[in-house]
Each structure stands twice: as structure tokens, then as C-alpha cells.
């Protein structure tokens, strides 16, 4: 304001009298004035200007400043502490409030429909969300207004979360948290996140993603970018787990990592296009909207309609190239090949604004133009992620064409645009597969070719079906199902280990916990049981630990988490796949069987050949492109040989591939009586339902009989052992 209340003004006690407010101007029009040191001139303040002060909204105030609306209530009424501060030049203002303290961003109409950020304005499809909430660590918020603003301000939020010393907290200073009456010393590590990011990117030689791969990707480029994104996201999640959650700060490592990669140019298919996207296949799944943007499948980070400009008769018009249907609007998604898509805008599901009729502009206009032109539009369907409360899984369902459009009254009574999408014929099934699997689970339809509904006979907490829809074979050779590894005798440990005392479970950052200490100061898993990164050895809580079975450091001990199926392949015998989607890093199963002495391995040749042998002493190529703390080479404390010929679990049916989607992780469970070494399988990348699960069998130290490899990979070696 040009005029302010004088020194003798008093705080407002009743409703604001707007007539007392004169000549209101936006803050950006005010000339900043700053105090000048004695005997010096200031170039930033006009002559005679009052010094610039920074105070807390509730005071205390210098003599020249009075409390202002809406902070005009008494200090005592607001519960603010009384402060005695000096306001002279050069003296610190102890009540100053840093900008990063105001963490809840206001509503904004800024939208995102550009290549790298808010370069174009687009009124996006908005889903209601509780105020100040951006979803959990592995979830996603479809609220475009909040999300777009969060992306634009991510550096402010993250900076405050990274360096708590700005609020008076020092790095590396242990904090005490109480869990079940026990004080837990939590050390906030001094971590240079940028250094971690650069080190990981350097290991991929992707610090400079070349122009060709940025413009037009391929399968390898898309796979690399998605793996790098998820690896960095999990690593940042692990770091943030140690830090205590702060009110108003949403932990969104997915948005932060995506922004970092885009700023570094590590993305592909940057050029918008109509039709298929190189390197992305129909049926591919994504757990974050940022992944869609990084691979060029759907460029807007938040908006539901992606479009591009075309020049027609010297005039530019927008056409739609992709849409995301994730439940935020009144879409009809019951038919697998037909999608009734609702237009955007109109404040649908917005609690802070009045619902209005949708307008034929931006995305809606682009859809109308695509209807007239008849161009193909990519459709991504969002389904609920049952593993997280608010999470979504995005399924690329292929190319569609818009058949017709109309306007109808929505549930709010306002006009809503409707567009009928018809799937182009001849594409692999994607969303229809999800619907069919759900029907199997609900008992609506029967799975064709089922031999046994539960191969495990109740040994697992989730049934494993045995299916053959290829030929007349009635099942594999007889074996006894065993859910875990069987040792003939305990392996003596050279170290006395009494276990941890975390009765409610191991807590991230608890440096007293010996299990966390053995894992280099971090829990190896995220809060939803995902392995952060491949390690040379993971130390899980063992029999002597006081933590419950639900402890975050007992992931491989909880049994199956996805509905698996043993099925007959066309040319590789029996294989293993999942009815459920599996995210990168998720635990699948362990390799169960009988542990045998390494001296007996030579007896398993000739007529006694064992095709169900897992040899941890083999040389395993580093799982590309998953870097670990030991270049991808597992380190085991003793030779581990497992035979699953007579006793075993579902892992015995997992076939070899030269381009696997699963890797094995050595897991050690130690106790005061010895230790057990286990083999846990985790997903290398996101695996859609009904995709075969495979891992690399490795190379033996001594020459063995080669077998023809039929994995079908472009990188196939032609043989395996």
C-alpha cells in the first residue's frame, strides 16, 4: 500500500472495514527498501525511506509498524511466545520467519502441458485431494493445481527437508525419538544428494544423454531411463525415511528425481508425436506420472490431455496425442476396447471452487480437432495400486481413435464434454488382461487350463495355480512343496550376535539398532518392502531379534506377496509368472530347497543331473543397469548350493534369460546360534501381469554342459548352464 497506518493505530478487533484500505497495489510494484549502514548511502532505497524490517506475523513489531490484518489478534490469544528483540541495523531479528516455513502452497491456476515443465498453459483434469496432501511416498496425487505448483516449488520444500539446520537443527546431531518407551537416537546424516545423483548417473555414462536418444528413443533408452528414475527415487526415499516428517511438507521424491533428470536432459522421445512412441510397448506399466513424461508417452506432468500444434493451411491448430484416464472424472471404463472420456475443466471435483460448464478450449478443443482429423491418440488407463492407499498404476493400453463427441449433464448438473474412444484393432491386449485377471480373482470367470488351483496345498499365504493351456501334460515331475530353505545343520558364526531390541520393529535412522548398523546405517527396504538397491549382502533380522514378523527388515521372511502362476510354456517347459503387477525392487519369492555341501556338486553330473540346482558360487554378470555397492557381484560368507529337485517352491520353475527381469539378492539372517544365508528374488523393473519371470543362471567356474537358450532376447548368448 502507498499509505500505512500510523504509529498510534491499534489492532483491529472486529470485522475488517474495507473502506479503510486505500490504494491497494500488488507487492511486486513496491520498491524494496533496505536499511543503510551508518555514514553510507543505499542505492536500493530512496532518500528518506524507512528501513526494511523482517518480523514474524504476530510480532513483536518496531515502533514504526503496527499489527496488520489478519494477524491483528493479540499475541496471547494466538499462543505466540513473547520476544524481546532489538530492531536496529546489524542486529539479528530473532523472530524472523524463513520463507521455507510457509510450506502449504496456495491454490494456483498454473497448468502444465509442455515438454519439460510449465511452458504452456493447459486447464487440466483435476481430482479432489485433501488440502495440503500430495499422496504418500509411492502414491500419486492427480490434483493438477496442487501438483503443478508442487513441482515448480520442489526446491523450496526439499531444501528445507534436506538441511534442517536452517530451522536451528544441526546436521549429524543425534535426535531422540521415543518408541515403546525406549529412546531412539536418530542421526541425521550429512548427505550430498547431488553427489549421489551424479555418481549414479556417471555409472551409466548418461550424464549427457545424446540428442538422438532424447529426440527418438528405443527400448534400451526407455528401460534405462525408467530404471535410473526408480533407483534414484528409492534412494531418496531411503534418505528421507531417516528424517522426521515435517507438517505441511509432502515427501515426493518422484517429482524431485523427475525434475533433476529433465534438467539434465536425461529423457527420451522429447518431440511430441502422433501415434506410437519408440521404445514403449502396449501393456507397459508405470507407477508414477513422471515416468510417462520422461519416456515421452504423455508429456504433461499433471494434465490428463496431451496435445500438440499442427500447421494446417498456414494456421496452427491443436490436436490430442495422449490422454490419461485415472478416475478423476466421470469416465466410463467398463468396456476394455471402448473408453467414454470426460472433458477437462469446469472445476469438477474441486471443493474450493464452484462447478461450471466445461468450455470448448485447450484440451477439449484438441480432442474435437482429433475427432475431425481422425488421428490416433495414445490411451493410458489408471488402475488402483492395492499395495498403497492412494497409489495408481498406469497401463499403456495402446492407440485409440475418437469416434464421436457430445455434451451431457454431469453429476453436478453442469455440462460436461464426452468423447467416445475406440481401440485400434490388431494390438496386444493390455487393459483387457487386467479385467480378465480380476474376473478370475472374483470368481466371475474360470481360468482356462487350470490343473491345480493351489500348487502349494496351503503352504503359502497366497495360492499358486498350476496352468497348462498349451498341451495335454498334466503337470511337472513330483516334488514336495517347501516354502523356505532347509539347512541340514546350522552354520556356525564366528561373530556372537544377540539380535536387536526393536520390539515394535526397526526404525529408520536408529543407530543403536545393530541390524541397521550392519546395513551401513540404513534399512535396506522402503516402507512398502521395496529393496532400495542391489547390495552385495543384505542383513535381515534373525531369530534372536526382538522385532515382530512385520518388521521392515524381514521382507523376505513374510512369504509371497503376489499371486503367482506356474504355467506351461510353448518351448521351455514350465515357467513362472504373476497375476499381479510387480514394481521394480519388489520382493517376489526366495529360492527354497535343500542346502547341500559343495563337495557333492560333482556327483550331480551325468545320469544324476539336477536341473533344479541353484549355485551361488557361479559368476553372475552385473544386473544391467542396476548398480550396487559392489558392482553387482554378490558376496556370500560361505558357498551356498541349493537343490530343489525333490523339495522346493515356485522359484524352481523360474527360467533363464539373457535379458532377465528378476535378480537374486543374498540375504543373511544371523542369530546367537549361527546364521542362515538365503536367496531372495527381486524385480529389476516394473513387470506387468502375465509376463514371464526370468533370471540369469550365471556362469560356472568349471566347464559344464551347455544348454541351448531359447529366451528370445536380442542379447541372447545362445546358451546357458
Short mmCIF file of C-alpha atoms in Angstrom, two decimals, residues 160-487:
data_model
loop_
_atom_site.label_atom_id
_atom_site.label_comp_id
_atom_site.label_asym_id
_atom_site.label_seq_id
_atom_site.Cartn_x
_atom_site.Cartn_y
_atom_site.Cartn_z
CA UNK A 160 14.05 -27.34 3.94
CA UNK A 161 13.77 -31.09 4.34
CA UNK A 162 17.39 -31.68 3.45
CA UNK A 163 19.01 -29.11 5.67
CA UNK A 164 17.19 -28.77 8.93
CA UNK A 165 19.94 -26.56 10.20
CA UNK A 166 18.02 -23.66 8.63
CA UNK A 167 15.49 -24.10 11.38
CA UNK A 168 18.13 -24.29 14.07
CA UNK A 169 18.89 -28.01 13.72
CA UNK A 170 22.42 -29.09 13.03
CA UNK A 171 23.39 -31.86 10.67
CA UNK A 172 24.79 -35.07 12.15
CA UNK A 173 23.37 -34.15 15.54
CA UNK A 174 21.57 -37.14 17.06
CA UNK A 175 17.92 -36.65 17.89
CA UNK A 176 15.90 -38.65 20.37
CA UNK A 177 12.65 -40.27 19.38
CA UNK A 178 10.61 -42.43 21.68
CA UNK A 179 9.29 -45.78 20.55
CA UNK A 180 7.51 -48.00 23.09
CA UNK A 181 9.16 -46.23 26.00
CA UNK A 182 12.65 -46.57 24.55
CA UNK A 183 14.61 -43.52 23.46
CA UNK A 184 15.94 -43.96 19.95
CA UNK A 185 18.98 -41.98 18.85
CA UNK A 186 18.33 -40.94 15.28
CA UNK A 187 21.28 -39.43 13.44
CA UNK A 188 20.56 -37.18 10.51
CA UNK A 189 23.39 -37.95 8.08
CA UNK A 190 25.21 -35.19 6.26
CA UNK A 191 24.35 -36.27 2.73
CA UNK A 192 25.10 -34.51 -0.53
CA UNK A 193 22.13 -35.60 -2.63
CA UNK A 194 23.52 -34.01 -5.80
CA UNK A 195 26.71 -36.03 -5.38
CA UNK A 196 24.69 -39.24 -5.03
CA UNK A 197 22.72 -38.42 -8.17
CA UNK A 198 25.84 -37.60 -10.18
CA UNK A 199 27.63 -40.75 -9.04
CA UNK A 200 24.74 -42.96 -10.12
CA UNK A 201 24.37 -41.18 -13.43
CA UNK A 202 28.12 -41.45 -14.03
CA UNK A 203 27.93 -45.23 -13.59
CA UNK A 204 25.50 -45.32 -16.52
CA UNK A 205 27.55 -42.94 -18.68
CA UNK A 206 24.34 -40.93 -19.07
CA UNK A 207 25.48 -37.59 -17.73
CA UNK A 208 24.99 -36.33 -21.27
CA UNK A 209 22.12 -38.18 -22.89
CA UNK A 210 22.82 -37.60 -26.60
CA UNK A 211 20.47 -35.62 -28.80
CA UNK A 212 19.43 -38.60 -30.91
CA UNK A 213 18.23 -40.62 -27.93
CA UNK A 214 16.49 -37.58 -26.45
CA UNK A 215 14.57 -36.98 -29.66
CA UNK A 216 13.75 -40.57 -30.62
CA UNK A 217 14.14 -43.35 -28.10
CA UNK A 218 14.33 -47.12 -28.32
CA UNK A 219 13.61 -49.99 -25.95
CA UNK A 220 17.00 -49.74 -24.27
CA UNK A 221 16.77 -45.97 -23.78
CA UNK A 222 13.29 -46.20 -22.27
CA UNK A 223 14.36 -49.05 -19.98
CA UNK A 224 17.48 -47.23 -18.81
CA UNK A 225 15.64 -44.03 -18.00
CA UNK A 226 12.89 -45.80 -16.07
CA UNK A 227 15.42 -47.81 -14.06
CA UNK A 228 17.52 -44.74 -13.28
CA UNK A 229 14.42 -42.82 -12.22
CA UNK A 230 13.18 -45.54 -9.89
CA UNK A 231 16.63 -46.23 -8.44
CA UNK A 232 17.12 -42.55 -7.58
CA UNK A 233 13.58 -42.29 -6.24
CA UNK A 234 14.10 -45.26 -3.93
CA UNK A 235 17.44 -43.89 -2.77
CA UNK A 236 15.93 -40.51 -1.90
CA UNK A 237 13.06 -42.28 -0.16
CA UNK A 238 15.61 -44.14 1.96
CA UNK A 239 17.31 -40.87 2.89
CA UNK A 240 14.03 -39.15 3.73
CA UNK A 241 12.96 -42.10 5.88
CA UNK A 242 15.68 -41.14 8.34
CA UNK A 243 14.36 -37.61 8.62
CA UNK A 244 11.37 -36.87 10.77
CA UNK A 245 8.32 -35.85 8.78
CA UNK A 246 7.53 -32.14 8.99
CA UNK A 247 3.97 -30.77 8.90
CA UNK A 248 2.96 -29.36 5.53
CA UNK A 249 5.91 -30.89 3.67
CA UNK A 250 4.90 -33.61 1.21
CA UNK A 251 7.59 -36.16 0.53
CA UNK A 252 7.58 -36.55 -3.23
CA UNK A 253 10.93 -37.98 -4.33
CA UNK A 254 9.29 -38.97 -7.63
CA UNK A 255 8.71 -35.31 -8.56
CA UNK A 256 12.14 -34.28 -7.42
CA UNK A 257 14.00 -37.02 -9.28
CA UNK A 258 11.96 -36.43 -12.41
CA UNK A 259 12.80 -32.73 -12.32
CA UNK A 260 16.50 -33.47 -11.85
CA UNK A 261 16.57 -35.86 -14.81
CA UNK A 262 14.70 -33.45 -17.07
CA UNK A 263 17.01 -30.59 -16.11
CA UNK A 264 19.98 -32.80 -17.01
CA UNK A 265 18.38 -33.79 -20.31
CA UNK A 266 18.10 -37.45 -19.31
CA UNK A 267 14.82 -38.25 -21.00
CA UNK A 268 13.73 -39.58 -24.35
CA UNK A 269 11.10 -39.01 -27.03
CA UNK A 270 11.11 -35.31 -26.21
CA UNK A 271 9.49 -34.48 -29.53
CA UNK A 272 5.72 -34.71 -29.34
CA UNK A 273 4.21 -37.03 -31.90
CA UNK A 274 1.01 -38.65 -33.05
CA UNK A 275 0.83 -42.43 -32.72
CA UNK A 276 3.19 -44.95 -31.13
CA UNK A 277 6.20 -43.87 -29.07
CA UNK A 278 9.52 -45.58 -29.88
CA UNK A 279 10.65 -47.90 -27.08
CA UNK A 280 7.27 -48.07 -25.30
CA UNK A 281 5.21 -51.21 -25.81
CA UNK A 282 1.49 -51.74 -25.36
CA UNK A 283 0.93 -53.20 -21.89
CA UNK A 284 3.88 -51.43 -20.24
CA UNK A 285 3.09 -50.21 -16.73
CA UNK A 286 4.17 -47.14 -14.80
CA UNK A 287 3.78 -46.29 -11.13
CA UNK A 288 4.31 -42.52 -11.45
CA UNK A 289 3.05 -39.88 -13.85
CA UNK A 290 6.58 -38.52 -14.03
CA UNK A 291 7.65 -41.77 -15.72
CA UNK A 292 5.17 -41.14 -18.53
CA UNK A 293 6.71 -37.73 -19.09
CA UNK A 294 10.33 -38.91 -19.04
CA UNK A 295 9.78 -41.51 -21.78
CA UNK A 296 7.57 -39.23 -23.90
CA UNK A 297 4.39 -41.30 -23.64
CA UNK A 298 2.39 -38.47 -22.07
CA UNK A 299 4.18 -35.13 -21.83
CA UNK A 300 2.05 -33.20 -19.30
CA UNK A 301 3.20 -33.92 -15.78
CA UNK A 302 -0.24 -33.37 -14.29
CA UNK A 303 -2.81 -32.66 -17.02
CA UNK A 304 -4.90 -35.51 -18.38
CA UNK A 305 -4.88 -34.43 -22.03
CA UNK A 306 -1.68 -34.09 -24.02
CA UNK A 307 -1.78 -32.20 -27.30
CA UNK A 308 0.46 -30.63 -29.90
CA UNK A 309 0.19 -27.96 -32.54
CA UNK A 310 -0.15 -28.71 -36.24
CA UNK A 311 0.04 -26.19 -39.05
CA UNK A 312 -2.94 -26.53 -41.40
CA UNK A 313 -3.45 -24.02 -44.21
CA UNK A 314 -0.90 -21.71 -42.63
CA UNK A 315 -2.85 -21.77 -39.38
CA UNK A 316 -1.88 -23.69 -36.26
CA UNK A 317 -4.39 -25.89 -34.52
CA UNK A 318 -4.03 -28.26 -31.60
CA UNK A 319 -4.72 -31.99 -31.82
CA UNK A 320 -4.75 -34.50 -28.99
CA UNK A 321 -1.95 -37.07 -28.88
CA UNK A 322 -2.50 -38.79 -25.50
CA UNK A 323 -4.97 -38.99 -22.63
CA UNK A 324 -4.79 -40.42 -19.12
CA UNK A 325 -7.97 -41.86 -17.64
CA UNK A 326 -7.31 -42.39 -13.93
CA UNK A 327 -10.68 -41.98 -12.25
CA UNK A 328 -10.62 -38.25 -11.57
CA UNK A 329 -13.59 -37.62 -13.88
CA UNK A 330 -16.78 -39.43 -14.77
CA UNK A 331 -15.16 -41.72 -17.34
CA UNK A 332 -16.78 -45.00 -18.36
CA UNK A 333 -14.02 -47.61 -18.38
CA UNK A 334 -16.05 -50.82 -18.10
CA UNK A 335 -15.51 -51.86 -21.71
CA UNK A 336 -11.94 -52.93 -22.45
CA UNK A 337 -11.94 -51.65 -26.06
CA UNK A 338 -14.14 -48.58 -25.59
CA UNK A 339 -13.49 -45.57 -23.39
CA UNK A 340 -16.02 -42.82 -22.73
CA UNK A 341 -13.72 -39.98 -21.76
CA UNK A 342 -14.90 -36.84 -19.98
CA UNK A 343 -13.57 -33.44 -20.97
CA UNK A 344 -11.45 -31.24 -18.76
CA UNK A 345 -12.20 -28.11 -16.80
CA UNK A 346 -15.39 -26.95 -15.13
CA UNK A 347 -13.87 -27.29 -11.65
CA UNK A 348 -15.02 -30.90 -11.47
CA UNK A 349 -14.27 -32.39 -8.03
CA UNK A 350 -12.90 -29.07 -6.81
CA UNK A 351 -14.14 -28.26 -3.32
CA UNK A 352 -12.70 -24.75 -3.34
CA UNK A 353 -14.48 -23.54 -6.48
CA UNK A 354 -17.98 -23.61 -7.90
CA UNK A 355 -18.60 -26.21 -10.59
CA UNK A 356 -19.30 -24.66 -14.01
CA UNK A 357 -19.98 -25.80 -17.56
CA UNK A 358 -16.92 -27.06 -19.38
CA UNK A 359 -15.66 -24.93 -22.25
CA UNK A 360 -14.53 -25.96 -25.70
CA UNK A 361 -10.92 -24.83 -25.26
CA UNK A 362 -7.42 -26.23 -24.79
CA UNK A 363 -7.58 -30.00 -24.32
CA UNK A 364 -11.28 -30.23 -25.11
CA UNK A 365 -10.75 -28.32 -28.34
CA UNK A 366 -7.77 -30.56 -29.21
CA UNK A 367 -9.94 -33.67 -28.73
CA UNK A 368 -12.59 -32.16 -31.00
CA UNK A 369 -9.96 -31.45 -33.67
CA UNK A 370 -8.67 -35.03 -33.38
CA UNK A 371 -12.21 -36.31 -33.90
CA UNK A 372 -12.43 -34.39 -37.18
CA UNK A 373 -8.92 -35.31 -38.34
CA UNK A 374 -9.24 -38.96 -37.26
CA UNK A 375 -5.72 -39.16 -35.82
CA UNK A 376 -4.69 -41.85 -33.35
CA UNK A 377 -4.49 -40.98 -29.65
CA UNK A 378 -2.49 -42.87 -27.04
CA UNK A 379 -4.60 -44.00 -24.08
CA UNK A 380 -3.14 -44.62 -20.63
CA UNK A 381 -5.51 -46.14 -18.10
CA UNK A 382 -5.00 -45.67 -14.38
CA UNK A 383 -5.92 -48.52 -12.04
CA UNK A 384 -5.74 -48.62 -8.27
CA UNK A 385 -2.49 -49.83 -6.73
CA UNK A 386 -3.65 -52.17 -3.98
CA UNK A 387 -0.26 -52.01 -2.25
CA UNK A 388 -0.62 -48.30 -1.37
CA UNK A 389 -3.64 -46.34 -0.06
CA UNK A 390 -3.64 -43.62 -2.73
CA UNK A 391 -1.39 -45.07 -5.41
CA UNK A 392 -2.19 -45.63 -9.07
CA UNK A 393 -0.71 -47.89 -11.70
CA UNK A 394 -0.76 -46.52 -15.23
CA UNK A 395 -1.25 -49.05 -18.03
CA UNK A 396 -0.45 -48.10 -21.61
CA UNK A 397 -3.44 -49.51 -23.49
CA UNK A 398 -2.32 -48.60 -27.00
CA UNK A 399 -3.79 -46.43 -29.75
CA UNK A 400 -7.40 -45.32 -29.94
CA UNK A 401 -9.46 -43.13 -32.29
CA UNK A 402 -12.22 -40.75 -31.25
CA UNK A 403 -15.49 -41.87 -32.83
CA UNK A 404 -17.91 -39.23 -31.56
CA UNK A 405 -18.39 -36.45 -29.03
CA UNK A 406 -21.35 -34.89 -27.24
CA UNK A 407 -22.32 -32.81 -24.22
CA UNK A 408 -24.34 -34.09 -21.27
CA UNK A 409 -25.22 -33.04 -17.76
CA UNK A 410 -22.77 -34.37 -15.18
CA UNK A 411 -23.48 -35.32 -11.59
CA UNK A 412 -23.04 -31.67 -10.63
CA UNK A 413 -25.76 -30.59 -13.08
CA UNK A 414 -23.30 -28.74 -15.32
CA UNK A 415 -22.45 -29.54 -18.93
CA UNK A 416 -19.58 -31.98 -19.47
CA UNK A 417 -17.96 -32.89 -22.80
CA UNK A 418 -17.90 -36.62 -23.59
CA UNK A 419 -15.66 -38.35 -26.12
CA UNK A 420 -16.02 -41.94 -27.28
CA UNK A 421 -12.65 -43.63 -27.87
CA UNK A 422 -12.48 -46.90 -29.87
CA UNK A 423 -9.35 -49.07 -29.63
CA UNK A 424 -7.47 -49.73 -32.87
CA UNK A 425 -7.60 -53.42 -33.82
CA UNK A 426 -4.55 -55.69 -34.03
CA UNK A 427 -2.79 -54.53 -30.86
CA UNK A 428 -1.68 -56.77 -27.97
CA UNK A 429 -4.10 -56.99 -25.06
CA UNK A 430 -3.35 -54.70 -22.12
CA UNK A 431 -6.22 -53.36 -20.04
CA UNK A 432 -8.38 -56.33 -21.08
CA UNK A 433 -5.83 -58.62 -19.41
CA UNK A 434 -6.22 -56.70 -16.14
CA UNK A 435 -10.01 -57.02 -16.35
CA UNK A 436 -9.80 -60.75 -17.08
CA UNK A 437 -7.49 -61.38 -14.13
CA UNK A 438 -9.86 -59.51 -11.83
CA UNK A 439 -12.66 -61.74 -13.04
CA UNK A 440 -10.57 -64.82 -12.16
CA UNK A 441 -9.98 -63.47 -8.68
CA UNK A 442 -13.64 -62.60 -8.18
CA UNK A 443 -14.79 -65.98 -9.46
CA UNK A 444 -16.79 -64.40 -12.29
CA UNK A 445 -14.95 -66.45 -14.92
CA UNK A 446 -12.70 -69.51 -14.75
CA UNK A 447 -9.05 -69.57 -15.70
CA UNK A 448 -8.66 -71.79 -18.76
CA UNK A 449 -6.30 -74.76 -18.37
CA UNK A 450 -6.11 -74.87 -14.57
CA UNK A 451 -4.72 -78.20 -13.32
CA UNK A 452 -4.41 -77.26 -9.66
CA UNK A 453 -5.87 -74.11 -8.06
CA UNK A 454 -3.12 -74.19 -5.41
CA UNK A 455 0.12 -75.97 -6.13
CA UNK A 456 1.36 -75.27 -2.59
CA UNK A 457 -1.52 -77.06 -0.81
CA UNK A 458 -1.79 -74.15 1.60
CA UNK A 459 1.94 -73.85 2.35
CA UNK A 460 1.89 -70.25 1.06
CA UNK A 461 -0.41 -67.48 2.25
CA UNK A 462 -1.38 -66.81 -1.39
CA UNK A 463 -2.40 -69.73 -3.65
CA UNK A 464 -0.20 -70.59 -6.64
CA UNK A 465 -2.14 -72.03 -9.56
CA UNK A 466 -0.80 -74.67 -11.95
CA UNK A 467 -1.94 -74.00 -15.52
CA UNK A 468 -1.46 -75.67 -18.89
CA UNK A 469 -3.33 -74.19 -21.84
CA UNK A 470 -0.71 -75.33 -24.38
CA UNK A 471 -0.83 -79.16 -24.48
CA UNK A 472 -2.10 -82.19 -22.55
CA UNK A 473 0.72 -82.51 -20.00
CA UNK A 474 -0.80 -82.85 -16.52
CA UNK A 475 1.98 -81.23 -14.55
CA UNK A 476 5.70 -81.28 -13.70
CA UNK A 477 7.50 -84.22 -12.08
CA UNK A 478 6.51 -84.88 -8.48
CA UNK A 479 8.18 -82.85 -5.75
CA UNK A 480 7.36 -81.83 -2.19
CA UNK A 481 6.48 -78.18 -1.76
CA UNK A 482 8.68 -76.38 0.78
CA UNK A 483 8.10 -72.69 1.45
CA UNK A 484 11.58 -71.90 2.83
CA UNK A 485 15.18 -73.03 2.76
CA UNK A 486 16.18 -76.16 4.65
CA UNK A 487 19.62 -76.50 6.25
#
